Coordinates of C-alpha atoms and ligand atoms in Angstrom, one line a residue:
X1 CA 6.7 28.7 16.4
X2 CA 9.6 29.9 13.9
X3 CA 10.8 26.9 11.7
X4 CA 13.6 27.1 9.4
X5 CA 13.8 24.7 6.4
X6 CA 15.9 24.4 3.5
X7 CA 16.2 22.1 0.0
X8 CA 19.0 22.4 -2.5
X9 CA 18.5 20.9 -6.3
X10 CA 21.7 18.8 -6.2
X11 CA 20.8 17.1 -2.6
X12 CA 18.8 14.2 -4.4
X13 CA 18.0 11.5 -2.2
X14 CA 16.3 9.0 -4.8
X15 CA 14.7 8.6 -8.0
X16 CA 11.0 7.9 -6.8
X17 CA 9.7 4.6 -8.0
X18 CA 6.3 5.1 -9.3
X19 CA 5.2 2.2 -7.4
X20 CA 5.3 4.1 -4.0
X21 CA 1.5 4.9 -4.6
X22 CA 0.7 1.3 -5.2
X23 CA -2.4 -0.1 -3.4
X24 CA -3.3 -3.8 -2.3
X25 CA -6.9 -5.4 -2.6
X26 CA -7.5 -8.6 -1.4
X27 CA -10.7 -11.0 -1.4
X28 CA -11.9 -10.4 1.8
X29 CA -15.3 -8.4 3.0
X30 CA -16.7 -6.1 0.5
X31 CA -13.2 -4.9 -0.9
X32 CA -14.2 -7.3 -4.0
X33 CA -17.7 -7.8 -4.2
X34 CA -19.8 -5.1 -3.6
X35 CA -16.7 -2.9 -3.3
X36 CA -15.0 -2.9 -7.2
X37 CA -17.7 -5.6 -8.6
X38 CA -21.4 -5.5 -7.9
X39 CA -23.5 -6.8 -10.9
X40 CA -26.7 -5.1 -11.2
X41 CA -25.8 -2.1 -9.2
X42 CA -27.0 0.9 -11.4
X43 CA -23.5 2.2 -11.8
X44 CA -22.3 -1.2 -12.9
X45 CA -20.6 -2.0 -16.2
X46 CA -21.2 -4.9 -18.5
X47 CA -18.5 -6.7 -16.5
X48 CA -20.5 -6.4 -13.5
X49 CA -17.8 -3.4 -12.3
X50 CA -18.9 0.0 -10.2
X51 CA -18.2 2.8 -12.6
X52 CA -18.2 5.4 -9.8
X53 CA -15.9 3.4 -7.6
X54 CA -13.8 3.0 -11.0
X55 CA -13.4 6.7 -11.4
X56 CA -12.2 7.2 -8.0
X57 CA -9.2 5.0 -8.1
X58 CA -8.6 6.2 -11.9
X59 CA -8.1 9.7 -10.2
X60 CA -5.2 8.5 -7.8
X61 CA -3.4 7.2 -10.4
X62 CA -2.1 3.9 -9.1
X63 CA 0.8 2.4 -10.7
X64 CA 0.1 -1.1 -9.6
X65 CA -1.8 -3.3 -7.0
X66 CA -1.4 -6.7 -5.1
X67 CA -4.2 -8.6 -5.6
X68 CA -5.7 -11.8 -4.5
X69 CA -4.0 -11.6 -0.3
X70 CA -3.3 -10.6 1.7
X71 CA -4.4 -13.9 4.4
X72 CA -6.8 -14.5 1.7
X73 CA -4.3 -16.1 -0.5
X74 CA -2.5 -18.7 1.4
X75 CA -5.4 -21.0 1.5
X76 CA -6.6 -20.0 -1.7
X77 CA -7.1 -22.1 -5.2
X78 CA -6.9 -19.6 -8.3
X79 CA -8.1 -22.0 -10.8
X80 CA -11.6 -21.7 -8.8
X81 CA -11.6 -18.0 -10.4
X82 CA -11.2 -19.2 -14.1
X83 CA -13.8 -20.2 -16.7
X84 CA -17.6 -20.5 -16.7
X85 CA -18.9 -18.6 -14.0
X86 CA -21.1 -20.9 -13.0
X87 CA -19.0 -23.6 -12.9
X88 CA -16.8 -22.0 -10.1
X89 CA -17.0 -23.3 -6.8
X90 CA -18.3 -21.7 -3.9
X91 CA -15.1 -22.1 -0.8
X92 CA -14.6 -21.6 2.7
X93 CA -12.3 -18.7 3.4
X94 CA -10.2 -20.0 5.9
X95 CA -8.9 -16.9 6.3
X96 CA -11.8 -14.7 7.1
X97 CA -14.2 -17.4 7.8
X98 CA -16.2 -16.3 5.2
X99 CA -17.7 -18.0 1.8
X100 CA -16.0 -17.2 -1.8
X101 CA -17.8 -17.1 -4.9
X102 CA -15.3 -17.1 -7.2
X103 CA -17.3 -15.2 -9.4
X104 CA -13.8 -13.0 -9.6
X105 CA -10.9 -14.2 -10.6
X106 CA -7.4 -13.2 -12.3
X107 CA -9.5 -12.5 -15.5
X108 CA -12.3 -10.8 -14.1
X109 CA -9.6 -8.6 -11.8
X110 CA -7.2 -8.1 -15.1
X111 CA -9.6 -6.6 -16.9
X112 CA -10.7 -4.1 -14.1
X113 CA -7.1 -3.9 -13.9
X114 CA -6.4 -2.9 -17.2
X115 CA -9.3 -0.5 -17.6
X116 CA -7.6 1.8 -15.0
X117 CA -4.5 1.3 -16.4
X118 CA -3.0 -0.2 -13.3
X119 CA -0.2 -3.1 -13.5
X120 CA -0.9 -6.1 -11.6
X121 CA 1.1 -7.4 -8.3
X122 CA 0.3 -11.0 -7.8
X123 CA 0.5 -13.0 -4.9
X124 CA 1.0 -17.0 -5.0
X125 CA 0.3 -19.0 -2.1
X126 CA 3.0 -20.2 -0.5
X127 CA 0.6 -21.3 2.9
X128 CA -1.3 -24.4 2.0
X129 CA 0.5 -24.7 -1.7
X130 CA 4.0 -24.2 -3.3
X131 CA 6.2 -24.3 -5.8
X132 CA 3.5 -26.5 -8.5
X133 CA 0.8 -24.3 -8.2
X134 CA 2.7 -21.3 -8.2
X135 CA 4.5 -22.2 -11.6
X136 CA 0.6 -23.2 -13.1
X137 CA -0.5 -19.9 -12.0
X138 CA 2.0 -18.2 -14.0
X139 CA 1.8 -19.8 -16.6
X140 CA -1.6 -19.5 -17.0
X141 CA -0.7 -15.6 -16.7
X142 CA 2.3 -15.2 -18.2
X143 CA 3.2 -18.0 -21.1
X144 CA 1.6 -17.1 -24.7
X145 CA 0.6 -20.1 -25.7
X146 CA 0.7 -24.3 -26.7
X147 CA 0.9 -25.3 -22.9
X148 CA -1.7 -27.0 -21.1
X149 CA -2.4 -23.3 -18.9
X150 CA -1.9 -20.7 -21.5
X151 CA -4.1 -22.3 -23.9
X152 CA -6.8 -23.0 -21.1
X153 CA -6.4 -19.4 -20.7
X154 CA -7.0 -18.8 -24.6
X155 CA -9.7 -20.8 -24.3
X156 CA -11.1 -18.6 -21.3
X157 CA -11.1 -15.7 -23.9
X158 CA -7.9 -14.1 -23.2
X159 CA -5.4 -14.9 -26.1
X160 CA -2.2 -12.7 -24.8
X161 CA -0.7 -13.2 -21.8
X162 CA -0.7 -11.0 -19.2
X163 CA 3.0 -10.3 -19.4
X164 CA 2.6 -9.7 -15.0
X165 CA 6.0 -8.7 -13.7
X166 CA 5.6 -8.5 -10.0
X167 CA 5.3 -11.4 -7.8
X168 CA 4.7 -11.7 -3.8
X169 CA 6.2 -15.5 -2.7
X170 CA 3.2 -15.8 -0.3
X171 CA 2.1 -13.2 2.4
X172 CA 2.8 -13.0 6.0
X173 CA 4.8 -16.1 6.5
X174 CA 5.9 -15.4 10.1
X175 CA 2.3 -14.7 11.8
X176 CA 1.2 -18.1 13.3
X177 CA -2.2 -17.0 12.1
X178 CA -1.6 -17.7 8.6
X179 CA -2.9 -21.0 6.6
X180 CA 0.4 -23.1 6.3
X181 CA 3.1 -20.6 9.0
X182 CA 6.3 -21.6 8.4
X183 CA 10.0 -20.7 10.3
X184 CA 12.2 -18.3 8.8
X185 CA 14.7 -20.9 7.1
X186 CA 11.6 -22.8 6.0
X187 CA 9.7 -20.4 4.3
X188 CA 13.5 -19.1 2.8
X189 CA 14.1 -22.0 1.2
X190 CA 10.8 -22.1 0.6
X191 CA 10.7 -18.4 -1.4
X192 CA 14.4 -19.2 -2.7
X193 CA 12.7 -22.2 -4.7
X194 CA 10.2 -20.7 -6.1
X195 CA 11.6 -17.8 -7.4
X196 CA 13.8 -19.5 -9.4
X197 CA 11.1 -21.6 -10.7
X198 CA 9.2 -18.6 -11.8
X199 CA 12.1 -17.0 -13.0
X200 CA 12.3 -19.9 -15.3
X201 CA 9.3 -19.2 -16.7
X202 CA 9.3 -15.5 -17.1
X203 CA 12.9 -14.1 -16.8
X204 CA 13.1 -10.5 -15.5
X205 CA 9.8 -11.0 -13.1
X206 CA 10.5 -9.1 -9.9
X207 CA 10.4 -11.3 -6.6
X208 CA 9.1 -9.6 -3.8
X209 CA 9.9 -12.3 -0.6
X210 CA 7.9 -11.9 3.1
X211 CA 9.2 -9.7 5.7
X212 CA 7.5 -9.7 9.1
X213 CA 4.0 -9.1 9.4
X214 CA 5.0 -6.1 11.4
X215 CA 7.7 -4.7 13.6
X216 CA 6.4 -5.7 16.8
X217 CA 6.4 -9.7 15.8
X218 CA 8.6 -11.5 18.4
X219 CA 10.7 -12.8 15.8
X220 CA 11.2 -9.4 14.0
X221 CA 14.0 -8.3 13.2
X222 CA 15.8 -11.8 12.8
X223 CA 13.0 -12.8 10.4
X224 CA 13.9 -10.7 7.3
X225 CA 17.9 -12.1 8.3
X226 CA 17.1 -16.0 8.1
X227 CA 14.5 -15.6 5.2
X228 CA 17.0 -13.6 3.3
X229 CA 20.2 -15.6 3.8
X230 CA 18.0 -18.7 2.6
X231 CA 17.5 -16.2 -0.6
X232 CA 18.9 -13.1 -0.9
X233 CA 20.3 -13.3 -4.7
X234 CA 16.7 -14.6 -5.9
X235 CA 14.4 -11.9 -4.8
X236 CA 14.5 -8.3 -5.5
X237 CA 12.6 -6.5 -2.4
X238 CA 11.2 -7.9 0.9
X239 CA 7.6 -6.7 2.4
X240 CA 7.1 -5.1 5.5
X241 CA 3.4 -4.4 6.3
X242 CA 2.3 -2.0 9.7
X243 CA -0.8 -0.8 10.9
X244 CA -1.3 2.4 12.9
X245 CA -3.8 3.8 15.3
X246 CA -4.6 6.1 17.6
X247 CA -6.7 3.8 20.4
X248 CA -4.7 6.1 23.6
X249 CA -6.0 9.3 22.0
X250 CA -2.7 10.5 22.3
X251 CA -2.9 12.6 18.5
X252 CA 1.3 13.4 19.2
X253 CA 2.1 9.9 19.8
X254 CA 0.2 9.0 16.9
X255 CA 1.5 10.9 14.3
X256 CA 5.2 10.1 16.2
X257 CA 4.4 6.2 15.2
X258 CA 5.9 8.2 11.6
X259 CA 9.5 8.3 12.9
X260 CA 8.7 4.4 14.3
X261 CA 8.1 3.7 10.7
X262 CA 11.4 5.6 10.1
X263 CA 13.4 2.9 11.9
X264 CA 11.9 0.2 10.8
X265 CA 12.6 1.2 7.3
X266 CA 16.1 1.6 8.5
X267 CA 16.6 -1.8 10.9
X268 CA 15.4 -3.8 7.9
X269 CA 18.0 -1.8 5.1
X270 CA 20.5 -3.0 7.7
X271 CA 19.4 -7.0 7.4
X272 CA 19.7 -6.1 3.9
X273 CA 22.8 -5.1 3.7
X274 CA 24.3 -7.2 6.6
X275 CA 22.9 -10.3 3.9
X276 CA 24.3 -8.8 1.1
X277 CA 27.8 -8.6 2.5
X278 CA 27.2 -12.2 4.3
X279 CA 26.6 -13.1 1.1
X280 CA 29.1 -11.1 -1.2
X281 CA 26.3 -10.5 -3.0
X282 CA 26.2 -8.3 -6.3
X283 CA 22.1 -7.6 -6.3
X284 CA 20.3 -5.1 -4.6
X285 CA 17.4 -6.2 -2.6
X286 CA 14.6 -3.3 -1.5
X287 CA 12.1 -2.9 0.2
X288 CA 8.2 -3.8 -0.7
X289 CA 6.3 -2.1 2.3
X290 CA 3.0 -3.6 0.6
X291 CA 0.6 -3.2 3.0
X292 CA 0.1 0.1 5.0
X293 CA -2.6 1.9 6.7
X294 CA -4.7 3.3 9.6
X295 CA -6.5 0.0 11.7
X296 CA -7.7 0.6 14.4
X297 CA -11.6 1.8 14.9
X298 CA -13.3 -0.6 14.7
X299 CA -10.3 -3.3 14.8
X300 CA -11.7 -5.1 17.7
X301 CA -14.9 -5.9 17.2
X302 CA -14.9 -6.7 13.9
X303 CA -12.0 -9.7 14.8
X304 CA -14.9 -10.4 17.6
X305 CA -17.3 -10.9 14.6
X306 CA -15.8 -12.4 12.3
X307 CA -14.1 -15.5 14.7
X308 CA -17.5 -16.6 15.4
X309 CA -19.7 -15.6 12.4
X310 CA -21.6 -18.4 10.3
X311 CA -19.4 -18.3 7.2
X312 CA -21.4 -15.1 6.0
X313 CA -20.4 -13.8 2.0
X314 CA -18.8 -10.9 1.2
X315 CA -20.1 -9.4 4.7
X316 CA -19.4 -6.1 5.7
X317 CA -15.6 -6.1 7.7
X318 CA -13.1 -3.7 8.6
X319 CA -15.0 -0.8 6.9
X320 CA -12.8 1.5 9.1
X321 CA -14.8 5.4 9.0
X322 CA -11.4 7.3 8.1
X323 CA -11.5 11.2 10.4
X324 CA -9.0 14.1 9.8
X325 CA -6.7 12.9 12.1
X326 CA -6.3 9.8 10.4
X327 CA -5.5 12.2 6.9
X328 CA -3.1 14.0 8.5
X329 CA -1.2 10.8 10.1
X330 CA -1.0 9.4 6.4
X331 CA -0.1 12.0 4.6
X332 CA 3.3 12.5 7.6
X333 CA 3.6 8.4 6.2
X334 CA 3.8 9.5 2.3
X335 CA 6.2 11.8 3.6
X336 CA 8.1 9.1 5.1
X337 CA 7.9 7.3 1.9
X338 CA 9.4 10.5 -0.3
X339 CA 12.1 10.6 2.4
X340 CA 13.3 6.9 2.3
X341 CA 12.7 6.4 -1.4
X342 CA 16.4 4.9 -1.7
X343 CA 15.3 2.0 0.0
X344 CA 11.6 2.3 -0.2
X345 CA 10.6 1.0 -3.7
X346 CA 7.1 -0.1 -3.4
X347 CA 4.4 0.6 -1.1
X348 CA 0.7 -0.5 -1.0
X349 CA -2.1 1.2 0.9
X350 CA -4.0 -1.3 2.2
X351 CA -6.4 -1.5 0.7
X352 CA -8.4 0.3 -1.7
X353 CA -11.8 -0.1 -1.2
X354 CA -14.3 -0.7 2.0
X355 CA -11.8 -2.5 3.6
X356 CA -9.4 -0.1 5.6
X357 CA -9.9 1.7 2.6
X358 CA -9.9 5.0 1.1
X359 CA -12.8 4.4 -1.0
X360 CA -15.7 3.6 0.4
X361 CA -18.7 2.2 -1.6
X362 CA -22.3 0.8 0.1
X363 CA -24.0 -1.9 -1.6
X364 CA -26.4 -0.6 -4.0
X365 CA -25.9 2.7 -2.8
X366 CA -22.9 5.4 -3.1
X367 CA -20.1 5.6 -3.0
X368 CA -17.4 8.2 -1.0
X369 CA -13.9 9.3 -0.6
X370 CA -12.7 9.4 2.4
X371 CA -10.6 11.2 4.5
X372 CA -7.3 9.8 3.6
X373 CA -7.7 9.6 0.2
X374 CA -6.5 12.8 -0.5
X375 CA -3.1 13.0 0.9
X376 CA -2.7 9.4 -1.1
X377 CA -4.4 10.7 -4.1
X378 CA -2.3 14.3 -3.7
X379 CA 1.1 12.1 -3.4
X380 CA 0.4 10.1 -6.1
X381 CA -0.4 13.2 -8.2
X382 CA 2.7 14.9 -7.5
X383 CA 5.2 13.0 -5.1
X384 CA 7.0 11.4 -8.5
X385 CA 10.4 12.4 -9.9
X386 CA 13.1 12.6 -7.7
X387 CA 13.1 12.9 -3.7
X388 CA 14.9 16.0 -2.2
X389 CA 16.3 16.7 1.2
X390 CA 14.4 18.6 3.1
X391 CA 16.5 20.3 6.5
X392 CA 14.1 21.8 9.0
X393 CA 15.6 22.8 12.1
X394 CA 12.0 23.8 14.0
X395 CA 10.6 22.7 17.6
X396 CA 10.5 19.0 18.6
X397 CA 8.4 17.2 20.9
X398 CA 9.1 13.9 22.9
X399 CA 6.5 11.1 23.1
X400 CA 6.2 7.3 24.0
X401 CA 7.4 6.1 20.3
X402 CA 9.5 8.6 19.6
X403 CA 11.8 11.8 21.1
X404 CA 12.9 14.9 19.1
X405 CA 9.9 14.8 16.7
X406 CA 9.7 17.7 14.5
X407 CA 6.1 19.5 14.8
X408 CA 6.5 20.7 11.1
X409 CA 7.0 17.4 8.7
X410 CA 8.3 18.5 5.4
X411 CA 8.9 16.3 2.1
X412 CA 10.2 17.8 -1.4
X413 CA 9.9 16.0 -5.3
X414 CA 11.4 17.8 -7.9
X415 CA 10.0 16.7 -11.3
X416 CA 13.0 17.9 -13.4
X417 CA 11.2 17.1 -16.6
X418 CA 8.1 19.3 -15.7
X419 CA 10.5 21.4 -14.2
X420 CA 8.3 21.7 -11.2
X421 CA 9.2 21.3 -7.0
X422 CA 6.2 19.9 -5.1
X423 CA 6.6 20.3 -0.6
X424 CA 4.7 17.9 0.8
X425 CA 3.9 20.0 4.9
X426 CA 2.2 19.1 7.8
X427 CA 1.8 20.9 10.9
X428 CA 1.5 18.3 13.7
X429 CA 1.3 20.9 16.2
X430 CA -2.0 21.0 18.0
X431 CA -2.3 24.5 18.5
X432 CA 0.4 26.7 17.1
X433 CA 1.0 28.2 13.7
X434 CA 4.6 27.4 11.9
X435 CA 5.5 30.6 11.0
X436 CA 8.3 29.1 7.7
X437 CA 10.8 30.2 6.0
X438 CA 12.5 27.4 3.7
X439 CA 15.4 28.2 1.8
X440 CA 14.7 27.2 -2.4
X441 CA 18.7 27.2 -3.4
X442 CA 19.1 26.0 -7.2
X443 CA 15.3 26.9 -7.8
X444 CA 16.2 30.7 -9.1
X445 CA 12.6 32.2 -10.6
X446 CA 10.2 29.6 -9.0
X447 CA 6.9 31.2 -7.9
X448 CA 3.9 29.0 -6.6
X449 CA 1.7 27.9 -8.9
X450 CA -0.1 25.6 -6.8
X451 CA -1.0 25.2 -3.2
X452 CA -3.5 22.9 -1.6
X453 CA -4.6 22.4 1.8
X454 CA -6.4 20.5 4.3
X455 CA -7.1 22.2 7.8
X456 CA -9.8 23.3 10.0
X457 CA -12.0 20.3 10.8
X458 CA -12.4 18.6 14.2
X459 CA -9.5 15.6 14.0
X460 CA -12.8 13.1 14.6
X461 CA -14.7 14.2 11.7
X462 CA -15.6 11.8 9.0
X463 CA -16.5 11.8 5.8
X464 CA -19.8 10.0 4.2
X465 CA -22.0 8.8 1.4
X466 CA -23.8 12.4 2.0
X467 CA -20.9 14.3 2.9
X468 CA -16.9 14.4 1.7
X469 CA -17.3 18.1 3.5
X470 CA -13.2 16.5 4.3
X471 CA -11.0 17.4 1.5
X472 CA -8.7 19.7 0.2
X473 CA -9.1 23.4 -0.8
X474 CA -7.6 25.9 -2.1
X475 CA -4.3 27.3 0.2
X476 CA -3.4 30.9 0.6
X477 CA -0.8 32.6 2.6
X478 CA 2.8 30.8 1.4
X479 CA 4.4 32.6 -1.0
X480 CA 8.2 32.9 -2.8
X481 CA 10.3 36.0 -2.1
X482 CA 14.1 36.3 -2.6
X483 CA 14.1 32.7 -3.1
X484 CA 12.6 31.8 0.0
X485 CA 9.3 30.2 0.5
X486 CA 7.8 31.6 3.7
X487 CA 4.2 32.0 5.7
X488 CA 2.3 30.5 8.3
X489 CA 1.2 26.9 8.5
X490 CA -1.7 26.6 10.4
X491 CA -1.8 24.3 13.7
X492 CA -3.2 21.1 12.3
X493 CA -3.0 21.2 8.6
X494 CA -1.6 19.6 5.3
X495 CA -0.2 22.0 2.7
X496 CA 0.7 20.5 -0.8
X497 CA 2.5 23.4 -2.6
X498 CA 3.5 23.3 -6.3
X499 CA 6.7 25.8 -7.6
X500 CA 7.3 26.1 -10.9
Ligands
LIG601 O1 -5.2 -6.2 5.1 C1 -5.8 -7.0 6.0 C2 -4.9 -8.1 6.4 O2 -3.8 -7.6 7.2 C3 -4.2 -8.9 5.4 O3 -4.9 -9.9 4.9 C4 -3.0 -9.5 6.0 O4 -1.9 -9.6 5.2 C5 -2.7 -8.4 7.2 O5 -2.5 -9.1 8.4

């Protein structure tokens, strides 16, 4: 197929928000324990941390993560995390129906945290607490010192203050499964009251208020409209989480669910700015998509388990085995990212490690990339600067979620201080080459000088703790002539090429 493409310097559509690589982690099956922290495991720290799970997420370079919940959070206590280890309390995870040792906490997680360089996203729990405990927590974090928290928190060992400047008011408000559900208005007034109380305490924190769980909730979209008219000029972005899978084996339909994603990026910038005029408001809220991934493998049977398991800890759950397919359906999502940067600030894969994770680590044993972290880590790498637009005028195909979807999905950053372009292409077609030429106007002089691909493997193979046989290698056959990038993109495969 022939597919004609263009980008143009001055056609900016953003200023990418580092943050679009962020990643979420939440206390829930092995993502903590025996996922980042496993004392006496051979490649543990003296924290008790996995240096070879450490060096995996140092190499995506994440900006930030959310961290405690996820579901996780709204039943949770965060002073059970702080002080003497072994004065903690063992809980019931309400959420999970699982046991919590508390032997992690903020302190614990900050310094893991910190070592990697990565900011902090908190979450308070809005579910089964509120406003109080939400002000205690952040002062704990945030305040220097002379208070009852900070100086607990001095006396923990940690004399500065965390300075954290991004904060979730709760998670998942509107699913009837969480601890403490509330109705839209509720939970608004809710969010609105809290955020000023924080806001008190640390001015300048960034408020990031609960959208719907996902876009298929029956009270989605008029959710994100009652929560934000309760407080619109109080928060800064609202979440929107969605899960993707593939369970009708129906690869075209799957990697369509992209342009799905598309509109609900674009119904929920309309709530926004249907509040903001409401409203007459001045602020701009965006959007937070802080939890996003591939769920689906093993999706049912692990909710089986895990509704009638014996309160088990840290057991092994939703340790999703990530194939090609599932690569090439995330990296056509990081594309969707790039191309709705303007309202798309923030975005979290969820999660980072053994649970619906790219990283995969087994207890005692190794640990493994899989599949999709290399379109993440490849984004992250080189999806930063500012988001071009891309015009590709190619074949389409029609499926259940979607008509007119282009086979050949194209993003573009320009990194004007490295002076380098990075295209971001996947061919979803599953049989036929994209023979491309893509127009390069303002780029005068740019030759590749980077190009790396994923293609070739069977879309239902896996990676391992023997084998990461999945990953990318070096690309051939796209080169610059006359100002025009052009060759063949192979059925099936992910090309990240770098012009300079
Ligand atoms: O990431 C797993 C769970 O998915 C989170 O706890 C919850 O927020 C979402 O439903």
């Amino acid at each position: 197929m022939r597919v004609t493409a263009a980008i143009h310097r001055a056609f900016e559509i953003a200023k990418i928000d580092d943050r679009l690589y962020a990643a979420f982690i939440e206390h829930m099956g092995r993502a903590i324990y025996s996922g980042i922290y496993e004392p006496g495991h051979p490649q543990a720290d003296a924290h008790g941390f996995r240096r070879d799970v450490a060096q995996m997420v140092r190499d995506l370079n994440i900006p930030a993560i959310r961290y405690p919940g996820g579901n996780f959070v709204s039943a949770y206590n965060w002073e059970d995390g702080i002080g003497p280890k072994e004065d903690r309390p063992v809980r019931l995870d309400l959420a999970w129906r699982s046991k919590e040792s508390n032997q992690v906490g903020i302190n614990e997680f900050a310094i893991w945290a910190q070592d990697l360089g990565i900011d902090m996203m908190l979450a308070v729990n809005l579910g089964s607490r509120g406003i109080s405990d939400a002000r205690n927590f952040m002062e704990y974090v945030n305040h220097p010192s002379g208070t009852h928290w900070s100086d607990l928190r001095r006396s923990h060992g940690v004399e500065q203050p965390y300075n954290v400047k991004m904060w979730c008011l709760g998670n998942e408000m509107d699913g009837p499964w969480q601890i403490g559900h509330k109705e839209a208005k509720e939970y608004g007034r809710l969010a609105d009251e809290t955020a000023k109380a924080l806001r008190q305490l640390t001015p300048g924190a960034e408020m990031v208020v609960c959208g719907s769980s996902n876009d298929e909730m029956p009270t989605y979209p008029d959710w994100e409209r009652g929560v934000l008219e309760e407080c619109y000029e109080n928060v800064d972005y609202i979440s929107l989480h969605k899960y993707f899978g593939n369970s009708s084996n129906d690869t075209l339909n799957f990697f369509g669910k992209v342009e799905e994603t598309g509109r609900y990026i674009q119904a929920i910038a309309g709530v926004i700015d249907f509040v903001k005029a409401k409203k007459r408001a001045k602020n701009d809220v965006y959007i937070c998509f802080d939890e996003w991934n591939v769920w689906y493998h093993k999706r049912e049977q692990d909710s089986k388990n895990w509704k009638s398991w014996d309160w088990p800890e840290a057991p092994a759950l939703l340790e999703e085995d990530y194939n090609f397919e599932d690569a090439l359906f995330v990296a056509c999502l990081l594309n969707e990212f790039i191309r709705r940067s303007d309202r798309v600030k923030i975005a979290c894969i969820a999660q980072l490690v053994n649970v619906i994770a790219p990283i995969r680590a087994d207890k005692g044993g190794k640990a493994w990339r899989q599949s999709i972290y290399w379109p993440y880590q490849l984004a992250s790498l080189y999806g930063r600067g500012t988001a071009l637009r891309v015009s590709v005028d190619g074949p389409t195909y029609d499926c259940a979620v979607a008509d007119d979807v282009q086979y050949l999905d194209v993003a573009a950053t320009h990194d004007a201080a490295g002076g380098t372009v990075t295209l971001f292409i996947v061919n979803r077609h599953l049989t036929e080459a994209a023979d491309l030429r893509l127009a390069l106007t303002g780029f005068e002089g740019a030759s590749v000088i980077g190009h790396q691909v994923m293609e070739g493997h069977d879309l239902r193979a896996t990676n391992g703790p023997d084998s990461e046989a999945i990953a990318p290698a070096e690309g051939s056959g796209l080169a610059v002539e006359d100002g025009t990038l052009g060759g063949s993109v192979a059925p099936l495969s992910y090309h990240v090429v770098r012009l300079k």
